[in-house]
């Protein structure tokens, strides 16, 4: 048995001694992950060193504050871990400042928003109250503060054009704390229309322009975004949660690299970047102090064990191997897109030039919900997603979002992704909506007999050629 296998075997035994169901579920998750064709664009497989770094006593320490400036005693090792992670993040992205405490992408975005508000809002009330303690504040002071900080204007990409909930959607706190105006994509091309965006920004005068997406299959010109932000006096905030791995791996360079153009960049660490679940924020020097106030403004104590794992993931992403990986993500997405298009699947924007694709399944008479379920039954894991101006809304949807980061980590090649395209197209063609006494269902579907089994078998063959965590004999 390889040494790392025996580490995990013993670890699972130790866990099982306390609660066997947790050990079983952990073991089963490995089996399930190994056996599924994971096309979820936001997921990946972190390295074993990254995973191992999360299972330690660094989790036991409280370390609110910043490096060398904590509200608790005895934080020297957390200081080391956080410094190393921040150092790698700065070097990896060429950023002036990195804040690696956020626990997730949403937390990173909240830190970014509050940092921008802190830096940008001239609050006469705060100035007046500089020396006051909380107890001195009257109800009227609080009213003034809320008035000065709330209802600032934010402009982000709309959810159905591929933006994220945190970019001003009404069911997210960002939609409630800001007055928001979204920008969409051109109805004909499906692409961001920078001239239209500029016109909207000139009219709306946002304090913050958010660039970034979760379901837009194209690259963004951040130089153009910065030009527009400068013209209207907005801060450019880029949320690169999805595509941080493509920035790290130098697939997105020049005007497609957000770091030289954005005032503040936030991200997850676990999507294309292939690290632990978590977030981080990069900033220009002028925003650095405000970003460092993430704890206690928005966050509690940082997760020392996760910062350790982030340090490893950032270090791994600085290698030539990671650049090769990131290039393969993009090449594979091209192959997947071409494979789907030639088999009659309509792609939103006609293709992809990043790591993800958005399939319009309405031509097959299906909702996204039906397509997602039919694919899952066949062993292909995806998620349904709205397409621009989706007639089926955000729950049933008309789209399927897929991406290449996870299977590329397993070593899938462009030729393998052509087979994947064939499997996806086969299922979509073999599925039809089920009818209910009330009419056609938006959720239920019927799959031609034998298709799920055939797709499963071919998927198993591909997965067998590219084992997940081959070092683990579990
Ligand atoms: C995934 C995602 C997030 C949220 O990340 P979590 O870690 O799930 O909180 C934020 N922004 C964008 C653009 C994302 O794609």
PDB file of N, CA, C and O and ligand atoms in Angstrom, residues 104-106 109 164 166-167 213-214 239 241-242 268 270-271, ligand 1:
ATOM      1  N   UNK A 104     -15.168  31.526   1.949  1.00  0.00           N
ATOM      2  CA  UNK A 104     -15.822  31.065   0.718  1.00  0.00           C
ATOM      3  C   UNK A 104     -15.843  32.217  -0.273  1.00  0.00           C
ATOM      4  O   UNK A 104     -15.424  33.336   0.047  1.00  0.00           O
ATOM      5  N   UNK A 105     -16.361  31.942  -1.456  1.00  0.00           N
ATOM      6  CA  UNK A 105     -16.452  32.981  -2.479  1.00  0.00           C
ATOM      7  C   UNK A 105     -17.391  34.107  -2.069  1.00  0.00           C
ATOM      8  O   UNK A 105     -17.101  35.289  -2.275  1.00  0.00           O
ATOM      9  N   UNK A 106     -18.509  33.740  -1.489  1.00  0.00           N
ATOM     10  CA  UNK A 106     -19.466  34.769  -1.063  1.00  0.00           C
ATOM     11  C   UNK A 106     -18.837  35.641   0.018  1.00  0.00           C
ATOM     12  O   UNK A 106     -18.981  36.868  -0.003  1.00  0.00           O
ATOM     13  N   UNK A 109     -16.551  38.071  -1.532  1.00  0.00           N
ATOM     14  CA  UNK A 109     -17.264  39.176  -2.167  1.00  0.00           C
ATOM     15  C   UNK A 109     -17.760  40.180  -1.133  1.00  0.00           C
ATOM     16  O   UNK A 109     -17.707  41.393  -1.366  1.00  0.00           O
ATOM     17  N   UNK A 164     -23.440  36.252 -11.078  1.00  0.00           N
ATOM     18  CA  UNK A 164     -23.632  35.474  -9.843  1.00  0.00           C
ATOM     19  C   UNK A 164     -24.627  36.180  -8.930  1.00  0.00           C
ATOM     20  O   UNK A 164     -24.777  37.397  -8.992  1.00  0.00           O
ATOM     21  N   UNK A 166     -24.382  37.091  -6.029  1.00  0.00           N
ATOM     22  CA  UNK A 166     -23.777  38.162  -5.213  1.00  0.00           C
ATOM     23  C   UNK A 166     -23.496  39.427  -6.014  1.00  0.00           C
ATOM     24  O   UNK A 166     -22.930  40.373  -5.484  1.00  0.00           O
ATOM     25  N   UNK A 167     -23.890  39.454  -7.291  1.00  0.00           N
ATOM     26  CA  UNK A 167     -23.630  40.648  -8.099  1.00  0.00           C
ATOM     27  C   UNK A 167     -24.850  41.564  -8.149  1.00  0.00           C
ATOM     28  O   UNK A 167     -25.005  42.340  -9.080  1.00  0.00           O
ATOM     29  N   UNK A 213     -18.363  36.226 -13.643  1.00  0.00           N
ATOM     30  CA  UNK A 213     -19.538  35.426 -14.004  1.00  0.00           C
ATOM     31  C   UNK A 213     -19.417  34.022 -13.452  1.00  0.00           C
ATOM     32  O   UNK A 213     -18.346  33.604 -13.014  1.00  0.00           O
ATOM     33  N   UNK A 214     -20.567  33.320 -13.537  1.00  0.00           N
ATOM     34  CA  UNK A 214     -20.583  31.896 -13.201  1.00  0.00           C
ATOM     35  C   UNK A 214     -21.022  31.052 -14.387  1.00  0.00           C
ATOM     36  O   UNK A 214     -20.891  29.835 -14.361  1.00  0.00           O
ATOM     37  N   UNK A 239     -14.922  39.598  -9.871  1.00  0.00           N
ATOM     38  CA  UNK A 239     -15.148  38.342  -9.162  1.00  0.00           C
ATOM     39  C   UNK A 239     -14.704  37.218 -10.095  1.00  0.00           C
ATOM     40  O   UNK A 239     -15.420  36.836 -11.012  1.00  0.00           O
ATOM     41  N   UNK A 241     -14.131  34.106  -9.319  1.00  0.00           N
ATOM     42  CA  UNK A 241     -14.356  32.816  -8.650  1.00  0.00           C
ATOM     43  C   UNK A 241     -14.258  31.631  -9.609  1.00  0.00           C
ATOM     44  O   UNK A 241     -13.648  30.614  -9.287  1.00  0.00           O
ATOM     45  N   UNK A 242     -14.879  31.779 -10.776  1.00  0.00           N
ATOM     46  CA  UNK A 242     -14.914  30.646 -11.695  1.00  0.00           C
ATOM     47  C   UNK A 242     -13.612  30.437 -12.437  1.00  0.00           C
ATOM     48  O   UNK A 242     -13.186  29.313 -12.657  1.00  0.00           O
ATOM     49  N   UNK A 268     -12.915  32.416  -5.412  1.00  0.00           N
ATOM     50  CA  UNK A 268     -12.889  31.181  -4.634  1.00  0.00           C
ATOM     51  C   UNK A 268     -11.512  30.548  -4.846  1.00  0.00           C
ATOM     52  O   UNK A 268     -10.760  30.955  -5.735  1.00  0.00           O
ATOM     53  N   UNK A 270     -11.541  26.934  -4.831  1.00  0.00           N
ATOM     54  CA  UNK A 270     -11.834  25.518  -5.081  1.00  0.00           C
ATOM     55  C   UNK A 270     -12.377  25.204  -6.463  1.00  0.00           C
ATOM     56  O   UNK A 270     -12.690  24.055  -6.751  1.00  0.00           O
ATOM     57  N   UNK A 271     -12.539  26.204  -7.320  1.00  0.00           N
ATOM     58  CA  UNK A 271     -13.107  25.909  -8.645  1.00  0.00           C
ATOM     59  C   UNK A 271     -11.947  25.618  -9.603  1.00  0.00           C
ATOM     60  O   UNK A 271     -11.191  24.694  -9.334  1.00  0.00           O
TER      61      UNK A 271
HETATM   62  C1  LIG B   1     -19.099  30.131  -6.960  1.00  0.00           C
HETATM   63  C2  LIG B   1     -19.138  31.592  -7.028  1.00  0.00           C
HETATM   64  C3  LIG B   1     -19.196  32.377  -5.853  1.00  0.00           C
HETATM   65  C4  LIG B   1     -19.469  31.783  -4.490  1.00  0.00           C
HETATM   66  O1  LIG B   1     -18.564  30.898  -4.004  1.00  0.00           O
HETATM   67  P1  LIG B   1     -18.897  30.065  -2.666  1.00  0.00           P
HETATM   68  O2  LIG B   1     -17.577  29.545  -2.247  1.00  0.00           O
HETATM   69  O3  LIG B   1     -19.881  29.029  -3.050  1.00  0.00           O
HETATM   70  O4  LIG B   1     -19.455  31.022  -1.667  1.00  0.00           O
HETATM   71  C5  LIG B   1     -19.119  33.738  -5.981  1.00  0.00           C
HETATM   72  N1  LIG B   1     -18.988  34.331  -7.186  1.00  0.00           N
HETATM   73  C6  LIG B   1     -18.960  33.618  -8.331  1.00  0.00           C
HETATM   74  C7  LIG B   1     -18.821  34.338  -9.636  1.00  0.00           C
HETATM   75  C8  LIG B   1     -19.036  32.234  -8.289  1.00  0.00           C
HETATM   76  O5  LIG B   1     -19.036  31.543  -9.429  1.00  0.00           O
END
